[in-house]
Amino acid sequence: RATAPATAATCEADGDWLRLTFATPVRAPAPGQTVALFTGDRLLGGGTLARVVE
């Protein structure tokens, strides 16, 4: 979310998909939300949440 603080996560390639695992729980993630991947202030990439697994 644009107003939420950045959240640490690990990113793992899974075929044509990326699997994100958040370091701490994220409030109400939902399919269709945009994800931006940064290391420091460098943008690595982004995408759209396809599904959420609890």
JSON list of C-alpha atoms in Angstrom, two decimals:
[
{"chain": "A", "resi": 1, "resn": "ARG", "atom": "CA", "xyz": [0.00, 0.00, 0.00]},
{"chain": "A", "resi": 2, "resn": "ALA", "atom": "CA", "xyz": [1.30, 3.43, -0.82]},
{"chain": "A", "resi": 3, "resn": "THR", "atom": "CA", "xyz": [0.78, 4.68, 2.74]},
{"chain": "A", "resi": 4, "resn": "ALA", "atom": "CA", "xyz": [2.05, 1.56, 4.54]},
{"chain": "A", "resi": 5, "resn": "PRO", "atom": "CA", "xyz": [5.66, 1.22, 5.66]},
{"chain": "A", "resi": 6, "resn": "ALA", "atom": "CA", "xyz": [7.96, -1.07, 3.68]},
{"chain": "A", "resi": 7, "resn": "THR", "atom": "CA", "xyz": [7.87, -4.70, 4.80]},
{"chain": "A", "resi": 8, "resn": "ALA", "atom": "CA", "xyz": [10.86, -7.05, 4.65]},
{"chain": "A", "resi": 9, "resn": "ALA", "atom": "CA", "xyz": [10.34, -10.20, 2.60]},
{"chain": "A", "resi": 10, "resn": "THR", "atom": "CA", "xyz": [12.24, -12.91, 0.80]},
{"chain": "A", "resi": 11, "resn": "CYS", "atom": "CA", "xyz": [11.59, -13.57, -2.87]},
{"chain": "A", "resi": 12, "resn": "GLU", "atom": "CA", "xyz": [12.00, -16.99, -4.48]},
{"chain": "A", "resi": 13, "resn": "ALA", "atom": "CA", "xyz": [11.58, -17.94, -8.15]},
{"chain": "A", "resi": 14, "resn": "ASP", "atom": "CA", "xyz": [8.99, -20.69, -8.69]},
{"chain": "A", "resi": 15, "resn": "GLY", "atom": "CA", "xyz": [8.76, -21.37, -12.43]},
{"chain": "A", "resi": 16, "resn": "ASP", "atom": "CA", "xyz": [7.11, -18.33, -14.03]},
{"chain": "A", "resi": 17, "resn": "TRP", "atom": "CA", "xyz": [6.10, -17.01, -10.60]},
{"chain": "A", "resi": 18, "resn": "LEU", "atom": "CA", "xyz": [7.79, -15.29, -7.68]},
{"chain": "A", "resi": 19, "resn": "ARG", "atom": "CA", "xyz": [6.94, -16.46, -4.18]},
{"chain": "A", "resi": 20, "resn": "LEU", "atom": "CA", "xyz": [7.12, -13.74, -1.53]},
{"chain": "A", "resi": 21, "resn": "THR", "atom": "CA", "xyz": [7.44, -14.63, 2.14]},
{"chain": "A", "resi": 22, "resn": "PHE", "atom": "CA", "xyz": [7.01, -11.67, 4.45]},
{"chain": "A", "resi": 23, "resn": "ALA", "atom": "CA", "xyz": [9.21, -11.42, 7.56]},
{"chain": "A", "resi": 24, "resn": "THR", "atom": "CA", "xyz": [6.25, -10.19, 9.63]},
{"chain": "A", "resi": 25, "resn": "PRO", "atom": "CA", "xyz": [2.51, -10.57, 9.01]},
{"chain": "A", "resi": 26, "resn": "VAL", "atom": "CA", "xyz": [1.03, -8.20, 6.43]},
{"chain": "A", "resi": 27, "resn": "ARG", "atom": "CA", "xyz": [-2.44, -6.80, 7.07]},
{"chain": "A", "resi": 28, "resn": "ALA", "atom": "CA", "xyz": [-5.05, -7.93, 4.53]},
{"chain": "A", "resi": 29, "resn": "PRO", "atom": "CA", "xyz": [-3.00, -8.75, 1.42]},
{"chain": "A", "resi": 30, "resn": "ALA", "atom": "CA", "xyz": [-5.30, -9.41, -1.53]},
{"chain": "A", "resi": 31, "resn": "PRO", "atom": "CA", "xyz": [-5.01, -10.62, -5.12]},
{"chain": "A", "resi": 32, "resn": "GLY", "atom": "CA", "xyz": [-4.71, -7.69, -7.51]},
{"chain": "A", "resi": 33, "resn": "GLN", "atom": "CA", "xyz": [-2.57, -5.55, -5.21]},
{"chain": "A", "resi": 34, "resn": "THR", "atom": "CA", "xyz": [0.68, -4.22, -6.65]},
{"chain": "A", "resi": 35, "resn": "VAL", "atom": "CA", "xyz": [4.02, -5.36, -5.22]},
{"chain": "A", "resi": 36, "resn": "ALA", "atom": "CA", "xyz": [7.26, -3.40, -5.64]},
{"chain": "A", "resi": 37, "resn": "LEU", "atom": "CA", "xyz": [10.57, -5.13, -4.86]},
{"chain": "A", "resi": 38, "resn": "PHE", "atom": "CA", "xyz": [13.42, -2.96, -3.57]},
{"chain": "A", "resi": 39, "resn": "THR", "atom": "CA", "xyz": [16.86, -3.49, -2.13]},
{"chain": "A", "resi": 40, "resn": "GLY", "atom": "CA", "xyz": [17.70, -0.30, -0.29]},
{"chain": "A", "resi": 41, "resn": "ASP", "atom": "CA", "xyz": [16.47, 2.48, -2.56]},
{"chain": "A", "resi": 42, "resn": "ARG", "atom": "CA", "xyz": [16.97, 0.48, -5.78]},
{"chain": "A", "resi": 43, "resn": "LEU", "atom": "CA", "xyz": [13.84, -0.85, -7.51]},
{"chain": "A", "resi": 44, "resn": "LEU", "atom": "CA", "xyz": [14.37, -4.48, -8.59]},
{"chain": "A", "resi": 45, "resn": "GLY", "atom": "CA", "xyz": [10.95, -5.09, -10.10]},
{"chain": "A", "resi": 46, "resn": "GLY", "atom": "CA", "xyz": [7.29, -5.41, -9.37]},
{"chain": "A", "resi": 47, "resn": "GLY", "atom": "CA", "xyz": [4.12, -7.25, -10.15]},
{"chain": "A", "resi": 48, "resn": "THR", "atom": "CA", "xyz": [0.61, -8.02, -9.01]},
{"chain": "A", "resi": 49, "resn": "LEU", "atom": "CA", "xyz": [-0.39, -10.45, -6.26]},
{"chain": "A", "resi": 50, "resn": "ALA", "atom": "CA", "xyz": [-2.00, -13.44, -7.94]},
{"chain": "A", "resi": 51, "resn": "ARG", "atom": "CA", "xyz": [-2.99, -15.25, -4.76]},
{"chain": "A", "resi": 52, "resn": "VAL", "atom": "CA", "xyz": [-2.42, -15.18, -1.03]},
{"chain": "A", "resi": 53, "resn": "VAL", "atom": "CA", "xyz": [-1.52, -18.26, 1.01]},
{"chain": "A", "resi": 54, "resn": "GLU", "atom": "CA", "xyz": [-1.77, -17.95, 4.78]}
]
